[in-house]
């Protein structure tokens, strides 16, 4: 008896075999190692510099995105749960994906909470006072600690990487970050001390202020997260502080609307520039902050120009 044929001319046994092969391939891919998965694009860039071509690095957060509010798809969640290593900022930064990271850890995936290992500072005022501040990357010295943490976790947890190559990559990149720190210190030192006063759209520059001797006057959103909202009295209180301090610029993240900062500046009754910075996300290609090093240099130039009083 000859095998029954389909209209396309293929035998039924052949179709069954093809379908079985596809099913097996699909099942095997579900548990496939997806390499290193990083939540934020700032840490993603740092991790890529360390890893080089030694392993695949998947970055979940898109450019020009708010780390507090971004979320991931079911497919990306599956990638997270099949990783050799998850690198996340932690300290409450990635509010929309924290449960995904927890789910991956419960599945046995090694996860590095970088922020917890860099001697985090607490917020010192407003709604988030006393809580750990996750925005450590504004201090390059702490990024050097982060480089060490990521390097050792990659060497220990990711199969197939060459430890010597990874450590050599990390050493070369750390030298660039140390050079950045020296340059930033020199640029900020040129600012008169009375001009080193910061107002931002939310509390994001505590580490930079601590590292380079700035005073944080306040934030338009009196919190460490962009998901909070200021009240009318909050804006009035900040505008009074800004007017009293003689601040010449308010810095707002480039990925966030600057309407509230503009309202506050108008409320203060003084001439204030609202200047965009790349505070929590790298930019898309051509945006001027495609890497961590570019972001920090761009921000340093914008801050020194904005506060120079020229």
Tab-separated table of C-alpha atoms in Angstrom:
chain	number	residue	atom	x	y	z
A	1	UNK	CA	0.000	0.000	0.000
A	2	UNK	CA	1.493	3.322	-1.002
A	3	UNK	CA	1.681	6.124	1.574
A	4	UNK	CA	-1.153	8.665	1.515
A	5	UNK	CA	-0.126	12.001	-0.018
A	6	UNK	CA	-1.211	15.502	0.851
A	7	UNK	CA	-2.255	18.023	-1.848
A	8	UNK	CA	1.269	19.445	-1.708
A	9	UNK	CA	2.643	16.103	-2.686
A	10	UNK	CA	4.308	15.279	0.646
A	11	UNK	CA	3.614	11.970	2.355
A	12	UNK	CA	1.821	11.972	5.709
A	13	UNK	CA	4.720	10.240	7.504
A	14	UNK	CA	7.057	12.980	6.260
A	15	UNK	CA	4.769	15.686	7.621
A	16	UNK	CA	4.517	13.919	10.965
A	17	UNK	CA	8.291	13.637	11.155
A	18	UNK	CA	8.704	17.318	10.276
A	19	UNK	CA	6.172	18.354	12.894
A	20	UNK	CA	7.847	16.196	15.518
A	21	UNK	CA	11.228	17.754	14.720
A	22	UNK	CA	9.813	21.252	15.030
A	23	UNK	CA	8.180	20.379	18.336
A	24	UNK	CA	11.418	18.952	19.715
A	25	UNK	CA	13.358	22.018	18.545
A	26	UNK	CA	10.828	24.310	20.185
A	27	UNK	CA	10.988	22.388	23.453
A	28	UNK	CA	14.772	22.394	23.496
A	29	UNK	CA	14.920	26.163	22.841
A	30	UNK	CA	12.699	26.900	25.833
A	31	UNK	CA	15.451	25.797	28.191
A	32	UNK	CA	18.291	27.181	26.104
A	33	UNK	CA	20.945	29.232	27.894
A	34	UNK	CA	20.454	32.865	26.851
A	35	UNK	CA	23.794	34.129	28.158
A	36	UNK	CA	23.964	37.292	30.281
A	37	UNK	CA	20.799	39.359	30.657
A	38	UNK	CA	21.080	42.941	31.933
A	39	UNK	CA	18.112	45.048	32.989
A	40	UNK	CA	19.227	48.665	32.394
A	41	UNK	CA	21.065	49.989	29.373
A	42	UNK	CA	23.692	51.787	31.476
A	43	UNK	CA	24.698	48.533	33.150
A	44	UNK	CA	24.252	46.846	29.780
A	45	UNK	CA	26.940	49.009	28.210
A	46	UNK	CA	29.304	48.468	31.146
A	47	UNK	CA	28.736	44.697	31.000
A	48	UNK	CA	29.306	44.596	27.241
A	49	UNK	CA	32.622	46.397	27.659
A	50	UNK	CA	33.710	43.782	30.201
A	51	UNK	CA	32.429	40.694	28.374
A	52	UNK	CA	33.470	41.630	24.838
A	53	UNK	CA	33.006	38.646	22.536
A	54	UNK	CA	33.112	36.081	25.331
A	55	UNK	CA	29.342	35.706	25.781
A	56	UNK	CA	26.025	37.000	24.487
A	57	UNK	CA	24.707	40.020	26.399
A	58	UNK	CA	20.998	40.884	26.190
A	59	UNK	CA	19.951	44.344	27.422
A	60	UNK	CA	16.251	44.616	28.298
A	61	UNK	CA	15.865	48.396	28.640
A	62	UNK	CA	15.658	50.340	25.380
A	63	UNK	CA	17.500	53.649	24.836
A	64	UNK	CA	15.790	56.845	26.041
A	65	UNK	CA	13.649	54.910	28.517
A	66	UNK	CA	12.682	55.553	32.135
A	67	UNK	CA	14.153	52.704	34.240
A	68	UNK	CA	11.482	53.168	36.906
A	69	UNK	CA	8.567	52.402	34.610
A	70	UNK	CA	9.734	50.175	31.739
A	71	UNK	CA	8.334	46.651	31.474
A	72	UNK	CA	9.258	43.553	29.472
A	73	UNK	CA	7.394	41.091	27.258
A	74	UNK	CA	6.659	37.450	28.058
A	75	UNK	CA	9.412	36.439	25.634
A	76	UNK	CA	11.914	38.724	27.368
A	77	UNK	CA	10.830	37.306	30.743
A	78	UNK	CA	11.586	33.824	29.408
A	79	UNK	CA	15.007	35.023	28.267
A	80	UNK	CA	15.605	36.324	31.781
A	81	UNK	CA	14.662	33.004	33.348
A	82	UNK	CA	17.036	31.069	31.042
A	83	UNK	CA	20.072	33.290	31.602
A	84	UNK	CA	23.449	32.155	32.890
A	85	UNK	CA	23.588	35.409	34.850
A	86	UNK	CA	21.227	38.330	35.444
A	87	UNK	CA	22.811	41.713	36.117
A	88	UNK	CA	20.405	44.270	37.592
A	89	UNK	CA	20.771	47.635	39.278
A	90	UNK	CA	18.427	46.866	42.152
A	91	UNK	CA	17.741	49.105	45.166
A	92	UNK	CA	14.244	49.646	43.767
A	93	UNK	CA	15.287	51.221	40.456
A	94	UNK	CA	13.705	48.823	37.940
A	95	UNK	CA	10.241	48.929	39.486
A	96	UNK	CA	8.539	47.424	36.442
A	97	UNK	CA	10.773	44.347	36.151
A	98	UNK	CA	11.662	43.603	39.785
A	99	UNK	CA	9.141	40.751	39.885
A	100	UNK	CA	10.693	39.245	36.737
A	101	UNK	CA	14.143	39.276	38.323
A	102	UNK	CA	12.707	37.642	41.438
A	103	UNK	CA	11.042	34.957	39.305
A	104	UNK	CA	14.355	34.225	37.594
A	105	UNK	CA	16.119	33.919	40.949
A	106	UNK	CA	13.410	31.513	42.131
A	107	UNK	CA	14.197	29.401	39.046
A	108	UNK	CA	17.813	29.226	40.222
A	109	UNK	CA	19.307	31.857	37.915
A	110	UNK	CA	22.312	33.656	39.500
A	111	UNK	CA	21.511	37.369	39.846
A	112	UNK	CA	23.865	40.213	40.703
A	113	UNK	CA	22.268	43.275	42.327
A	114	UNK	CA	25.019	45.734	41.484
A	115	UNK	CA	23.689	48.694	43.466
A	116	UNK	CA	23.753	46.764	46.728
A	117	UNK	CA	27.471	46.079	46.350
A	118	UNK	CA	28.804	49.590	45.722
A	119	UNK	CA	28.354	51.069	49.213
A	120	UNK	CA	25.010	52.759	48.419
A	121	UNK	CA	24.150	56.142	49.877
A	122	UNK	CA	20.762	56.878	51.453
A	123	UNK	CA	18.452	59.582	50.194
A	124	UNK	CA	18.732	62.513	52.586
A	125	UNK	CA	15.440	64.337	52.082
A	126	UNK	CA	11.819	64.301	50.934
A	127	UNK	CA	9.671	61.203	50.333
A	128	UNK	CA	12.561	58.767	49.902
A	129	UNK	CA	14.632	59.910	52.903
A	130	UNK	CA	16.577	57.048	54.480
A	131	UNK	CA	16.027	54.629	51.604
A	132	UNK	CA	19.043	53.489	49.543
A	133	UNK	CA	19.641	55.610	46.449
A	134	UNK	CA	19.997	53.399	43.324
A	135	UNK	CA	21.577	56.076	41.074
A	136	UNK	CA	25.180	55.148	41.895
A	137	UNK	CA	26.475	55.475	38.298
A	138	UNK	CA	26.708	59.271	38.600
A	139	UNK	CA	29.847	58.552	40.685
A	140	UNK	CA	32.496	56.928	38.436
A	141	UNK	CA	34.407	55.698	41.478
A	142	UNK	CA	31.474	53.473	42.389
A	143	UNK	CA	31.277	52.329	38.779
A	144	UNK	CA	34.825	51.027	39.224
A	145	UNK	CA	33.508	48.871	42.061
A	146	UNK	CA	30.633	47.774	39.825
A	147	UNK	CA	33.122	46.722	37.140
A	148	UNK	CA	34.888	44.468	39.650
A	149	UNK	CA	31.586	42.928	40.799
A	150	UNK	CA	30.358	42.227	37.275
A	151	UNK	CA	33.716	40.832	36.196
A	152	UNK	CA	33.939	38.296	39.007
A	153	UNK	CA	30.320	37.202	38.582
A	154	UNK	CA	30.789	36.706	34.834
A	155	UNK	CA	33.918	34.622	35.431
A	156	UNK	CA	32.221	32.526	38.111
A	157	UNK	CA	28.768	32.037	36.610
A	158	UNK	CA	28.967	32.165	32.807
A	159	UNK	CA	30.194	28.947	31.196
A	160	UNK	CA	32.702	29.074	28.367
A	161	UNK	CA	34.190	32.519	28.991
A	162	UNK	CA	37.948	32.968	29.129
A	163	UNK	CA	38.650	34.490	32.544
A	164	UNK	CA	41.899	36.147	31.477
A	165	UNK	CA	40.225	37.860	28.526
A	166	UNK	CA	37.298	39.078	30.620
A	167	UNK	CA	39.607	40.445	33.302
A	168	UNK	CA	41.798	42.140	30.693
A	169	UNK	CA	38.715	43.770	29.153
A	170	UNK	CA	37.621	44.928	32.599
A	171	UNK	CA	41.045	46.370	33.407
A	172	UNK	CA	41.148	48.343	30.152
A	173	UNK	CA	37.637	49.685	30.666
A	174	UNK	CA	38.314	50.561	34.304
A	175	UNK	CA	41.229	52.709	33.144
A	176	UNK	CA	38.842	54.678	30.922
A	177	UNK	CA	36.378	55.156	33.796
A	178	UNK	CA	39.182	56.303	36.100
A	179	UNK	CA	40.246	58.795	33.443
A	180	UNK	CA	36.633	60.002	33.224
A	181	UNK	CA	36.566	60.532	37.006
A	182	UNK	CA	39.742	62.632	36.878
A	183	UNK	CA	38.401	64.714	33.996
A	184	UNK	CA	35.032	65.305	35.687
A	185	UNK	CA	36.746	66.352	38.885
A	186	UNK	CA	38.816	68.907	36.991
A	187	UNK	CA	35.810	70.299	35.121
A	188	UNK	CA	33.726	70.691	38.279
A	189	UNK	CA	36.625	72.148	40.256
A	190	UNK	CA	36.644	75.054	37.802
A	191	UNK	CA	33.131	76.023	38.939
A	192	UNK	CA	32.989	78.559	41.763
A	193	UNK	CA	31.877	76.803	44.938
A	194	UNK	CA	28.832	79.078	45.272
A	195	UNK	CA	27.631	77.864	41.849
A	196	UNK	CA	27.704	74.161	42.711
A	197	UNK	CA	24.012	73.900	43.505
A	198	UNK	CA	21.789	71.313	41.843
A	199	UNK	CA	18.059	71.163	41.210
A	200	UNK	CA	16.821	68.161	39.222
A	201	UNK	CA	13.504	66.736	38.076
A	202	UNK	CA	13.802	64.011	40.758
A	203	UNK	CA	16.517	62.930	43.178
A	204	UNK	CA	19.109	61.456	40.839
A	205	UNK	CA	22.429	63.228	41.519
A	206	UNK	CA	23.129	62.415	45.165
A	207	UNK	CA	26.224	60.402	44.292
A	208	UNK	CA	27.597	63.033	41.921
A	209	UNK	CA	27.027	65.699	44.572
A	210	UNK	CA	28.786	63.607	47.211
A	211	UNK	CA	31.728	62.827	44.920
A	212	UNK	CA	32.380	66.299	43.517
A	213	UNK	CA	31.215	68.685	46.227
A	214	UNK	CA	27.788	69.869	45.039
A	215	UNK	CA	24.829	70.919	47.162
A	216	UNK	CA	21.470	69.445	46.173
A	217	UNK	CA	18.885	72.193	46.692
A	218	UNK	CA	15.948	69.946	45.846
A	219	UNK	CA	14.000	68.097	43.193
A	220	UNK	CA	10.858	69.004	41.275
A	221	UNK	CA	9.491	65.523	42.042
A	222	UNK	CA	10.471	65.144	45.725
A	223	UNK	CA	11.299	61.459	45.427
A	224	UNK	CA	13.856	59.008	44.109
A	225	UNK	CA	11.387	57.732	41.514
A	226	UNK	CA	9.733	59.399	38.551
A	227	UNK	CA	6.508	57.547	39.406
A	228	UNK	CA	5.842	59.920	42.307
A	229	UNK	CA	4.046	63.250	41.827
A	230	UNK	CA	4.712	66.637	43.419
A	231	UNK	CA	1.965	68.579	45.136
A	232	UNK	CA	1.368	72.295	44.677
A	233	UNK	CA	2.967	72.920	48.060
A	234	UNK	CA	6.015	70.842	47.007
A	235	UNK	CA	6.535	73.049	43.957
A	236	UNK	CA	6.048	76.216	46.004
A	237	UNK	CA	8.531	75.060	48.653
A	238	UNK	CA	11.128	74.200	46.024
A	239	UNK	CA	10.612	77.424	44.093
A	240	UNK	CA	11.201	79.399	47.298
A	241	UNK	CA	14.415	77.432	47.966
A	242	UNK	CA	15.581	77.972	44.387
A	243	UNK	CA	14.929	81.721	44.557
A	244	UNK	CA	16.740	81.979	47.885
A	245	UNK	CA	19.751	79.963	46.656
A	246	UNK	CA	20.032	81.909	43.407
A	247	UNK	CA	20.107	78.773	41.286
A	248	UNK	CA	20.581	79.483	37.584
A	249	UNK	CA	19.558	76.128	36.088
A	250	UNK	CA	17.262	73.166	36.658
A	251	UNK	CA	18.311	69.824	35.162
A	252	UNK	CA	15.645	67.485	33.776
A	253	UNK	CA	16.182	64.033	32.302
A	254	UNK	CA	16.054	64.048	28.518
A	255	UNK	CA	13.565	61.145	28.503
A	256	UNK	CA	11.096	63.005	30.757
A	257	UNK	CA	8.881	65.995	29.932
A	258	UNK	CA	10.238	69.188	31.494
A	259	UNK	CA	6.813	70.793	32.078
A	260	UNK	CA	6.969	70.547	35.885
A	261	UNK	CA	10.497	71.951	35.961
A	262	UNK	CA	9.340	74.851	33.807
A	263	UNK	CA	6.352	75.492	36.105
A	264	UNK	CA	8.614	75.469	39.138
A	265	UNK	CA	11.063	77.852	37.467
A	266	UNK	CA	8.217	80.237	36.655
A	267	UNK	CA	6.929	79.926	40.214
A	268	UNK	CA	10.343	80.949	41.559
A	269	UNK	CA	10.011	84.286	39.787
A	270	UNK	CA	13.616	84.286	38.628
A	271	UNK	CA	15.272	83.554	35.308
A	272	UNK	CA	16.193	79.853	35.263
A	273	UNK	CA	17.224	77.626	32.374
A	274	UNK	CA	15.762	74.123	32.174
A	275	UNK	CA	18.591	71.966	30.809
A	276	UNK	CA	18.145	68.348	29.612
A	277	UNK	CA	20.571	65.693	30.824
A	278	UNK	CA	20.948	61.952	30.261
A	279	UNK	CA	20.550	60.904	33.867
A	280	UNK	CA	19.006	57.413	33.859
A	281	UNK	CA	19.239	56.092	30.326
A	282	UNK	CA	21.610	56.019	27.413
A	283	UNK	CA	20.438	57.631	24.199
A	284	UNK	CA	19.607	56.059	20.870
A	285	UNK	CA	22.267	56.113	18.172
A	286	UNK	CA	23.204	59.687	17.303
A	287	UNK	CA	21.658	61.062	20.502
A	288	UNK	CA	24.942	62.037	22.119
A	289	UNK	CA	24.950	59.524	24.975
A	290	UNK	CA	25.208	56.094	23.388
A	291	UNK	CA	27.635	54.774	26.034
A	292	UNK	CA	28.161	55.356	29.740
A	293	UNK	CA	31.348	57.322	29.078
A	294	UNK	CA	29.628	59.532	26.486
A	295	UNK	CA	26.664	60.097	28.808
A	296	UNK	CA	28.810	61.250	31.709
A	297	UNK	CA	30.937	63.548	29.547
A	298	UNK	CA	27.822	65.071	27.992
A	299	UNK	CA	26.248	65.645	31.414
A	300	UNK	CA	29.422	67.151	32.848
A	301	UNK	CA	29.623	69.644	30.010
A	302	UNK	CA	25.929	70.546	30.361
A	303	UNK	CA	26.179	70.994	34.134
A	304	UNK	CA	29.307	73.135	34.020
A	305	UNK	CA	27.851	75.294	31.252
A	306	UNK	CA	24.502	75.625	33.020
A	307	UNK	CA	26.032	76.585	36.360
A	308	UNK	CA	28.922	78.706	35.147
A	309	UNK	CA	26.852	81.861	35.364
A	310	UNK	CA	27.976	82.965	31.913
